[in-house]
Amino acid sequence: MPATIHLDAHDQGDIERAAKILRAGGLVAFPTETVYGLGANALSAEAVARIFEAKQRPAWDPLIVHVPGVQELDPITEIPGELRSRVRALTDAFWPGPLTLLLPRAHVIQDVVTAGRSTVGVRVPSHPVAQALLRSAGVPIAAPSANRFGHVSPTTAQHVLDDLGGQIDAVLDGGPTLVGVESTVLDPAPHPMVLYRSGAVTAPMLAATAGVPVHVHAPVVQSTRPPESLPSPGVGMRHYAPDAEVILTGSTPQQLECEALRAVEAGGRVGILLPRDWPLEGADERLAIRPWGRWGDAEALASELFAALRGLESEGVSVMVCPLPEPGGGLMDAVRDRLLKAARPR
Ligand code: TXA
Ligand code: MG
């Protein structure tokens, strides 16, 4: 494949060019409000197969289908009557936005998209570039995060090129994404509803809107079951992970510093993620320091997390030390979840 084309999302002509590539069965990475997605025409099994190839993603891991509005939901899903009002309440409240709903799929959505499952993950992104691209493409777009499988999700076009440059047709550059962690994944059908991946739309928000309790699926349990037998296979594994070892510490500057110095003594090149409002007493010149959001500012910590991990990685560290937020509900739980997954042993 020729080099990946770098398109400018501020140029309407480039958005149309990206849409044309998608309609022709190509792969285009594009910004959403969460992270960059790697898009392909969801109605073409061949185009979708190319996503798996480019990312080296196993065939058992299903993709999320993106549509521009709730009107485009009908052709790709078959929602039973008793579920309709619940889905309606959720989509009214949170779409467009960072919520993926697992819904019974219609026949047009093929096995390659859902990994043979009876549900399809659907989301309506709110990012204006994603909206413009989806409208211009005129077909539903399957899109996982645009990283190589298992690596840290991309929040800039450069991150996409670092992982997939030369493997995909184009990247539509719309600048850094806002939320910074992937969408919340919810199965709205059971009682309680099941949340498989935490994100900016939180369990309390979902429960209050639907009037149904939410069970938060334990995200980081080590499983001996084959991934294809898990209810949401991609969300439980080592993921969002840089190439270096990740060590998580308690949530005080002293604990971070103590753990960082221990890692330095143990050898290897050590980097830390340092919240901007934290003092570092004995700054050691052997430490690579990457500033992160202010501690307690969940929005900033989420939006800067992946770029910070990738930044340390590009400095060539072999160990990253990072404070782990306490569980507290809200977006901080999504930051915690991604860090726990990044730190899991290979
Ligand atoms: O924010 C996001 O959701 C981004 C942007 C690009 O939209 N996309 C994203 O996709 O994070 P991906 O493929 O990296 O993560 C989707 C997760 C996977 O772990 C997958 O296993 C799960 O959602 N998933 C997708 N469809 C599913 C289904 N039908 N049943 C169960 N889990 C599903
Ligand atoms: Mg992903």
CSV table of C-alpha atoms and ligand atoms in Angstrom, one decimal:
chain,number,residue,atom,x,y,z
A,1,MET,CA,0.0,0.0,0.0
A,2,PRO,CA,1.3,3.5,-0.8
A,3,ALA,CA,2.0,5.9,2.1
A,4,THR,CA,-0.9,6.9,4.3
A,5,ILE,CA,-2.5,10.2,3.1
A,6,HIS,CA,-2.6,13.0,5.7
A,7,LEU,CA,-5.9,14.8,5.3
A,8,ASP,CA,-6.9,18.1,7.0
A,9,ALA,CA,-10.3,17.9,8.8
A,10,HIS,CA,-10.7,21.7,8.5
A,11,ASP,CA,-10.9,21.3,4.7
A,12,GLN,CA,-14.3,20.3,3.5
A,13,GLY,CA,-12.7,18.8,0.3
A,14,ASP,CA,-10.5,16.6,2.5
A,15,ILE,CA,-13.6,15.3,4.4
A,16,GLU,CA,-15.2,14.4,1.2
A,17,ARG,CA,-12.1,12.7,0.0
A,18,ALA,CA,-12.0,10.6,3.2
A,19,ALA,CA,-15.7,9.7,2.7
A,20,LYS,CA,-14.9,8.6,-0.8
A,21,ILE,CA,-12.1,6.4,0.3
A,22,LEU,CA,-14.4,4.8,2.9
A,23,ARG,CA,-17.2,4.2,0.3
A,24,ALA,CA,-14.6,2.6,-2.0
A,25,GLY,CA,-13.7,0.1,0.7
A,26,GLY,CA,-10.6,1.8,2.1
A,27,LEU,CA,-9.5,2.5,5.7
A,28,VAL,CA,-9.6,6.0,7.1
A,29,ALA,CA,-8.6,7.0,10.7
A,30,PHE,CA,-10.7,9.9,12.0
A,31,PRO,CA,-11.2,11.8,15.3
A,32,THR,CA,-14.1,11.3,17.6
A,33,GLU,CA,-14.6,13.0,20.9
A,34,THR,CA,-13.0,10.0,22.7
A,35,VAL,CA,-10.1,8.7,20.7
A,36,TYR,CA,-9.2,8.3,16.9
A,37,GLY,CA,-11.1,5.5,15.3
A,38,LEU,CA,-10.0,3.3,12.3
A,39,GLY,CA,-13.0,3.4,10.0
A,40,ALA,CA,-14.2,1.1,7.2
A,41,ASN,CA,-17.6,0.6,5.5
A,42,ALA,CA,-19.5,-1.6,8.0
A,43,LEU,CA,-21.6,-3.1,5.2
A,44,SER,CA,-18.6,-4.5,3.4
A,45,ALA,CA,-17.1,-7.6,4.8
A,46,GLU,CA,-14.0,-7.1,2.8
A,47,ALA,CA,-13.4,-3.6,4.0
A,48,VAL,CA,-14.0,-4.6,7.6
A,49,ALA,CA,-11.6,-7.5,7.2
A,50,ARG,CA,-8.9,-5.0,6.4
A,51,ILE,CA,-9.3,-3.3,9.8
A,52,PHE,CA,-8.4,-6.6,11.5
A,53,GLU,CA,-5.5,-7.0,9.3
A,54,ALA,CA,-4.1,-3.5,9.7
A,55,LYS,CA,-4.5,-3.5,13.5
A,56,GLN,CA,-3.5,-7.2,13.8
A,57,ARG,CA,-6.7,-7.5,15.8
A,58,PRO,CA,-8.0,-11.1,16.5
A,59,ALA,CA,-11.2,-12.0,14.7
A,60,TRP,CA,-13.0,-12.7,18.0
A,61,ASP,CA,-13.0,-9.0,19.0
A,62,PRO,CA,-16.1,-7.2,17.7
A,63,LEU,CA,-16.2,-3.7,16.3
A,64,ILE,CA,-18.4,-0.7,17.2
A,65,VAL,CA,-20.5,0.7,14.3
A,66,HIS,CA,-20.7,4.5,14.0
A,67,VAL,CA,-23.7,6.3,12.6
A,68,PRO,CA,-24.4,10.1,12.4
A,69,GLY,CA,-27.8,10.0,14.2
A,70,VAL,CA,-30.4,8.0,15.9
A,71,GLN,CA,-32.4,7.8,12.6
A,72,GLU,CA,-29.6,5.6,11.2
A,73,LEU,CA,-30.1,3.1,14.0
A,74,ASP,CA,-33.1,1.3,12.5
A,75,PRO,CA,-31.5,-0.3,9.5
A,76,ILE,CA,-28.7,-1.9,11.5
A,77,THR,CA,-30.5,-3.1,14.6
A,78,GLU,CA,-33.7,-5.1,15.5
A,79,ILE,CA,-34.7,-3.7,18.9
A,80,PRO,CA,-37.5,-5.7,20.5
A,81,GLY,CA,-40.6,-3.8,21.5
A,82,GLU,CA,-40.0,-4.1,25.3
A,83,LEU,CA,-36.5,-2.6,25.0
A,84,ARG,CA,-37.5,0.4,22.8
A,85,SER,CA,-38.4,2.9,25.5
A,86,ARG,CA,-35.3,2.2,27.5
A,87,VAL,CA,-33.0,2.6,24.5
A,88,ARG,CA,-34.9,5.7,23.5
A,89,ALA,CA,-34.3,7.3,26.9
A,90,LEU,CA,-30.6,6.5,26.7
A,91,THR,CA,-30.1,7.8,23.2
A,92,ASP,CA,-32.1,10.9,23.9
A,93,ALA,CA,-29.9,11.7,26.9
A,94,PHE,CA,-26.4,10.7,25.6
A,95,TRP,CA,-26.3,10.7,21.8
A,96,PRO,CA,-24.4,12.1,20.1
A,97,GLY,CA,-21.8,11.3,22.7
A,98,PRO,CA,-19.4,8.8,24.2
A,99,LEU,CA,-21.8,5.9,24.8
A,100,THR,CA,-21.8,2.6,23.0
A,101,LEU,CA,-25.0,0.5,23.2
A,102,LEU,CA,-24.9,-3.3,22.5
A,103,LEU,CA,-28.1,-3.9,20.6
A,104,PRO,CA,-29.6,-6.9,18.7
A,105,ARG,CA,-28.2,-6.6,15.1
A,106,ALA,CA,-30.1,-6.6,11.8
A,107,HIS,CA,-29.0,-8.9,9.0
A,108,VAL,CA,-27.1,-6.2,7.1
A,109,ILE,CA,-24.5,-6.3,9.9
A,110,GLN,CA,-22.3,-9.3,9.1
A,111,ASP,CA,-20.5,-11.8,11.3
A,112,VAL,CA,-17.1,-10.2,10.7
A,113,VAL,CA,-18.2,-7.0,12.4
A,114,THR,CA,-19.7,-8.6,15.5
A,115,ALA,CA,-17.4,-11.6,15.7
A,116,GLY,CA,-20.5,-13.7,15.2
A,117,ARG,CA,-22.4,-12.2,18.2
A,118,SER,CA,-26.1,-11.5,18.1
A,119,THR,CA,-25.6,-7.9,19.2
A,120,VAL,CA,-23.8,-5.0,17.5
A,121,GLY,CA,-22.1,-2.2,19.4
A,122,VAL,CA,-23.5,1.2,18.1
A,123,ARG,CA,-22.5,4.7,18.8
A,124,VAL,CA,-23.3,8.2,17.5
A,125,PRO,CA,-20.1,10.3,18.0
A,126,SER,CA,-20.5,14.0,18.8
A,127,HIS,CA,-17.2,15.2,17.3
A,128,PRO,CA,-18.1,17.6,14.4
A,129,VAL,CA,-15.4,16.0,12.1
A,130,ALA,CA,-16.8,12.5,12.8
A,131,GLN,CA,-20.3,13.8,12.2
A,132,ALA,CA,-19.3,15.4,8.9
A,133,LEU,CA,-17.5,12.3,7.8
A,134,LEU,CA,-20.3,9.9,8.6
A,135,ARG,CA,-22.9,12.1,6.9
A,136,SER,CA,-20.7,12.5,3.8
A,137,ALA,CA,-19.9,8.7,3.7
A,138,GLY,CA,-23.6,7.8,3.8
A,139,VAL,CA,-22.8,4.3,5.1
A,140,PRO,CA,-22.4,3.0,8.7
A,141,ILE,CA,-18.7,3.0,9.6
A,142,ALA,CA,-17.2,0.2,11.7
A,143,ALA,CA,-14.3,1.7,13.8
A,144,PRO,CA,-12.2,0.4,16.6
A,145,SER,CA,-9.6,2.6,18.2
A,146,ALA,CA,-6.9,3.4,15.6
A,147,ASN,CA,-3.9,1.8,17.4
A,148,ARG,CA,-2.1,-1.5,16.8
A,149,PHE,CA,-4.0,-4.1,18.8
A,150,GLY,CA,-3.4,-4.0,22.6
A,151,HIS,CA,-1.4,-0.7,22.4
A,152,VAL,CA,-2.4,2.7,23.9
A,153,SER,CA,-5.4,4.3,22.1
A,154,PRO,CA,-4.5,7.3,19.9
A,155,THR,CA,-5.6,10.8,20.8
A,156,THR,CA,-3.8,12.6,17.9
A,157,ALA,CA,-3.3,11.9,14.2
A,158,GLN,CA,0.4,11.5,14.9
A,159,HIS,CA,-0.3,8.7,17.3
A,160,VAL,CA,-2.3,6.9,14.5
A,161,LEU,CA,0.6,7.3,12.1
A,162,ASP,CA,3.1,6.1,14.7
A,163,ASP,CA,1.1,2.8,15.0
A,164,LEU,CA,-0.5,2.3,11.5
A,165,GLY,CA,1.3,4.6,9.1
A,166,GLY,CA,1.7,2.8,5.8
A,167,GLN,CA,-1.0,0.2,6.7
A,168,ILE,CA,-4.1,2.4,6.2
A,169,ASP,CA,-5.2,4.6,3.3
A,170,ALA,CA,-5.6,7.9,5.2
A,171,VAL,CA,-5.8,9.8,8.5
A,172,LEU,CA,-8.2,12.7,8.8
A,173,ASP,CA,-6.4,15.1,11.2
A,174,GLY,CA,-8.8,17.1,13.4
A,175,GLY,CA,-6.3,17.8,16.2
A,176,PRO,CA,-6.3,16.2,19.7
A,177,THR,CA,-9.5,14.5,20.9
A,178,LEU,CA,-11.3,15.9,23.9
A,179,VAL,CA,-12.4,13.1,26.3
A,180,GLY,CA,-9.3,11.0,25.8
A,181,VAL,CA,-10.6,7.7,27.0
A,182,GLU,CA,-12.9,5.4,24.9
A,183,SER,CA,-16.7,5.3,25.1
A,184,THR,CA,-18.7,3.7,27.8
A,185,VAL,CA,-19.9,0.2,26.7
A,186,LEU,CA,-23.4,-0.7,28.0
A,187,ASP,CA,-25.7,-3.7,27.4
A,188,PRO,CA,-29.0,-2.1,28.1
A,189,ALA,CA,-31.1,-5.3,27.7
A,190,PRO,CA,-30.7,-7.1,31.1
A,191,HIS,CA,-31.9,-6.1,34.5
A,192,PRO,CA,-29.7,-4.7,35.9
A,193,MET,CA,-28.1,-3.3,32.7
A,194,VAL,CA,-24.4,-4.3,32.4
A,195,LEU,CA,-21.6,-1.8,31.9
A,196,TYR,CA,-18.6,-3.5,30.3
A,197,ARG,CA,-16.3,-0.5,29.9
A,198,SER,CA,-16.3,2.7,31.9
A,199,GLY,CA,-16.1,6.1,30.2
A,200,ALA,CA,-17.4,9.6,30.3
A,201,VAL,CA,-21.0,8.5,30.6
A,202,THR,CA,-21.0,7.0,34.0
A,203,ALA,CA,-23.0,4.2,35.7
A,204,PRO,CA,-25.0,6.6,37.9
A,205,MET,CA,-25.9,8.8,34.9
A,206,LEU,CA,-27.1,5.7,33.0
A,207,ALA,CA,-29.1,4.3,35.9
A,208,ALA,CA,-30.8,7.7,36.6
A,209,THR,CA,-31.7,8.1,32.9
A,210,ALA,CA,-33.0,4.6,32.3
A,211,GLY,CA,-34.6,4.1,35.7
A,212,VAL,CA,-32.8,0.8,35.8
A,213,PRO,CA,-29.8,-0.2,38.0
A,214,VAL,CA,-26.4,-0.8,36.4
A,215,HIS,CA,-24.1,-3.6,37.2
A,216,VAL,CA,-20.5,-2.7,36.6
A,217,HIS,CA,-18.8,-5.8,35.1
A,218,ALA,CA,-15.6,-6.4,37.0
A,219,PRO,CA,-13.1,-5.2,34.4
A,220,VAL,CA,-9.7,-6.5,35.4
A,221,VAL,CA,-10.3,-10.1,36.6
A,222,GLN,CA,-7.7,-12.4,35.1
A,223,SER,CA,-9.6,-14.9,33.0
A,224,THR,CA,-8.6,-18.4,32.0
A,225,ARG,CA,-11.6,-18.6,29.6
A,226,PRO,CA,-10.9,-18.1,25.9
A,227,PRO,CA,-11.7,-14.5,24.9
A,228,GLU,CA,-14.4,-15.5,22.4
A,229,SER,CA,-16.5,-16.9,25.3
A,230,LEU,CA,-16.4,-13.6,27.3
A,231,PRO,CA,-19.4,-11.3,27.2
A,232,SER,CA,-17.3,-8.3,25.9
A,233,PRO,CA,-14.0,-9.9,24.9
A,234,GLY,CA,-11.8,-6.9,24.2
A,235,VAL,CA,-12.5,-4.9,27.4
A,236,GLY,CA,-11.0,-7.3,30.0
A,237,MET,CA,-7.6,-7.9,28.7
A,238,ARG,CA,-4.1,-6.3,28.9
A,239,HIS,CA,-4.9,-3.3,26.9
A,240,TYR,CA,-4.1,0.4,26.4
A,241,ALA,CA,-0.7,-0.7,27.2
A,242,PRO,CA,2.7,0.9,26.4
A,243,ASP,CA,5.6,-1.3,25.5
A,244,ALA,CA,7.2,-0.5,28.9
A,245,GLU,CA,6.4,-2.1,32.2
A,246,VAL,CA,3.8,0.0,34.1
A,247,ILE,CA,4.0,0.2,38.0
A,248,LEU,CA,1.0,1.8,39.8
A,249,THR,CA,1.4,3.5,43.2
A,250,GLY,CA,-0.8,4.8,45.9
A,251,SER,CA,-2.3,8.3,45.3
A,252,THR,CA,0.2,10.5,47.2
A,253,PRO,CA,3.3,12.3,45.9
A,254,GLN,CA,5.4,10.5,48.6
A,255,GLN,CA,4.2,7.1,47.4
A,256,LEU,CA,5.0,8.0,43.8
A,257,GLU,CA,8.4,9.2,44.6
A,258,CYS,CA,9.3,6.3,46.8
A,259,GLU,CA,8.2,3.8,44.1
A,260,ALA,CA,10.0,5.7,41.3
A,261,LEU,CA,13.3,5.8,43.3
A,262,ARG,CA,13.0,2.1,44.0
A,263,ALA,CA,12.6,1.4,40.2
A,264,VAL,CA,15.6,3.6,39.5
A,265,GLU,CA,17.7,1.6,42.0
A,266,ALA,CA,16.5,-1.6,40.3
A,267,GLY,CA,18.0,-0.4,37.0
A,268,GLY,CA,16.5,0.4,33.7
A,269,ARG,CA,15.3,3.8,32.4
A,270,VAL,CA,12.4,5.0,34.5
A,271,GLY,CA,9.7,7.5,33.7
A,272,ILE,CA,6.9,8.9,35.9
A,273,LEU,CA,3.5,10.5,35.2
A,274,LEU,CA,3.5,13.5,37.5
A,275,PRO,CA,0.3,15.3,38.2
A,276,ARG,CA,0.9,19.0,37.6
A,277,ASP,CA,0.1,20.1,41.1
A,278,TRP,CA,2.4,17.6,42.8
A,279,PRO,CA,5.7,18.5,44.3
A,280,LEU,CA,8.7,16.3,43.6
A,281,GLU,CA,11.2,16.6,46.4
A,282,GLY,CA,14.2,14.6,45.4
A,283,ALA,CA,14.0,15.0,41.6
A,284,ASP,CA,16.5,12.5,40.3
A,285,GLU,CA,18.2,13.3,37.0
A,286,ARG,CA,17.8,9.6,36.0
A,287,LEU,CA,14.0,10.0,36.0
A,288,ALA,CA,12.1,11.0,32.8
A,289,ILE,CA,9.2,13.2,34.1
A,290,ARG,CA,6.0,13.6,32.1
A,291,PRO,CA,3.5,16.2,33.4
A,292,TRP,CA,0.0,14.9,33.7
A,293,GLY,CA,-3.3,16.7,34.6
A,294,ARG,CA,-3.9,18.1,38.0
A,295,TRP,CA,-4.7,15.4,40.6
A,296,GLY,CA,-8.4,15.4,41.2
A,297,ASP,CA,-9.2,16.9,37.8
A,298,ALA,CA,-10.7,13.8,36.2
A,299,GLU,CA,-11.3,15.4,32.9
A,300,ALA,CA,-7.7,16.6,32.5
A,301,LEU,CA,-6.3,13.2,33.7
A,302,ALA,CA,-8.5,11.3,31.2
A,303,SER,CA,-7.8,13.6,28.2
A,304,GLU,CA,-4.0,13.6,28.8
A,305,LEU,CA,-3.5,10.0,29.9
A,306,PHE,CA,-2.8,8.3,26.6
A,307,ALA,CA,-0.6,11.1,25.2
A,308,ALA,CA,1.4,11.0,28.4
A,309,LEU,CA,1.9,7.2,28.2
A,310,ARG,CA,2.9,7.5,24.6
A,311,GLY,CA,5.2,10.4,25.4
A,312,LEU,CA,7.1,8.4,28.0
A,313,GLU,CA,7.3,5.5,25.7
A,314,SER,CA,8.9,7.6,23.0
A,315,GLU,CA,11.5,8.7,25.5
A,316,GLY,CA,12.5,5.0,25.6
A,317,VAL,CA,11.8,4.2,29.2
A,318,SER,CA,11.6,0.6,30.2
A,319,VAL,CA,9.5,1.3,33.4
A,320,MET,CA,6.7,3.8,33.9
A,321,VAL,CA,5.6,4.7,37.4
A,322,CYS,CA,2.2,6.3,37.8
A,323,PRO,CA,-0.2,7.1,40.7
A,324,LEU,CA,-3.5,5.2,40.6
A,325,PRO,CA,-6.6,7.2,41.5
A,326,GLU,CA,-8.9,5.8,44.2
A,327,PRO,CA,-12.2,4.4,42.9
A,328,GLY,CA,-14.8,7.2,43.3
A,329,GLY,CA,-17.4,6.9,40.6
A,330,GLY,CA,-17.4,9.2,37.6
A,331,LEU,CA,-14.8,9.6,34.9
A,332,MET,CA,-12.0,8.9,37.5
A,333,ASP,CA,-13.1,5.3,37.3
A,334,ALA,CA,-12.3,5.2,33.6
A,335,VAL,CA,-8.8,6.5,34.2
A,336,ARG,CA,-8.3,3.9,36.9
A,337,ASP,CA,-9.6,1.1,34.7
A,338,ARG,CA,-7.3,2.0,31.8
A,339,LEU,CA,-4.3,2.2,34.1
A,340,LEU,CA,-5.1,-1.2,35.7
A,341,LYS,CA,-5.3,-2.7,32.3
A,342,ALA,CA,-2.1,-1.1,31.1
A,343,ALA,CA,-0.3,-2.5,34.2
A,344,ARG,CA,-1.4,-6.0,33.8
A,345,PRO,CA,1.4,-8.6,33.2
A,346,ARG,CA,1.7,-9.6,29.6
B,1,TXA,O1,-14.7,5.5,22.0
B,1,TXA,C1,-14.7,4.5,21.4
B,1,TXA,O2,-15.5,3.6,21.6
B,1,TXA,C2,-13.7,4.3,20.2
B,1,TXA,C3,-14.1,5.3,19.1
B,1,TXA,C4,-13.3,5.1,17.9
B,1,TXA,O3,-15.5,5.2,18.8
B,1,TXA,N1,-13.8,2.9,19.7
B,1,TXA,C5,-13.3,1.9,20.4
B,1,TXA,O4,-13.4,0.6,19.8
B,1,TXA,O5,-12.8,2.0,21.5
B,1,TXA,P1,-12.5,-0.6,20.3
B,1,TXA,O6,-12.8,-1.7,19.3
B,1,TXA,O7,-11.2,-0.3,20.5
B,1,TXA,O8,-13.2,-1.1,21.6
B,1,TXA,C6,-14.6,-1.6,21.6
B,1,TXA,C7,-14.8,-2.6,22.7
B,1,TXA,C8,-14.0,-3.9,22.4
B,1,TXA,O9,-13.3,-4.2,23.6
B,1,TXA,C9,-15.1,-4.9,22.1
B,1,TXA,O10,-14.7,-6.2,22.6
B,1,TXA,C10,-16.3,-4.3,22.7
B,1,TXA,O11,-16.2,-2.9,22.7
B,1,TXA,N2,-17.5,-4.7,21.9
B,1,TXA,C11,-17.8,-4.2,20.6
B,1,TXA,N3,-18.9,-4.8,20.1
B,1,TXA,C12,-19.3,-5.6,21.1
B,1,TXA,C13,-20.4,-6.6,21.1
B,1,TXA,N4,-21.3,-6.7,20.2
B,1,TXA,N5,-20.5,-7.3,22.3
B,1,TXA,C14,-19.6,-7.2,23.3
B,1,TXA,N6,-18.6,-6.3,23.3
B,1,TXA,C15,-18.4,-5.6,22.2
B,2,MG,MG,-9.3,-0.3,21.3
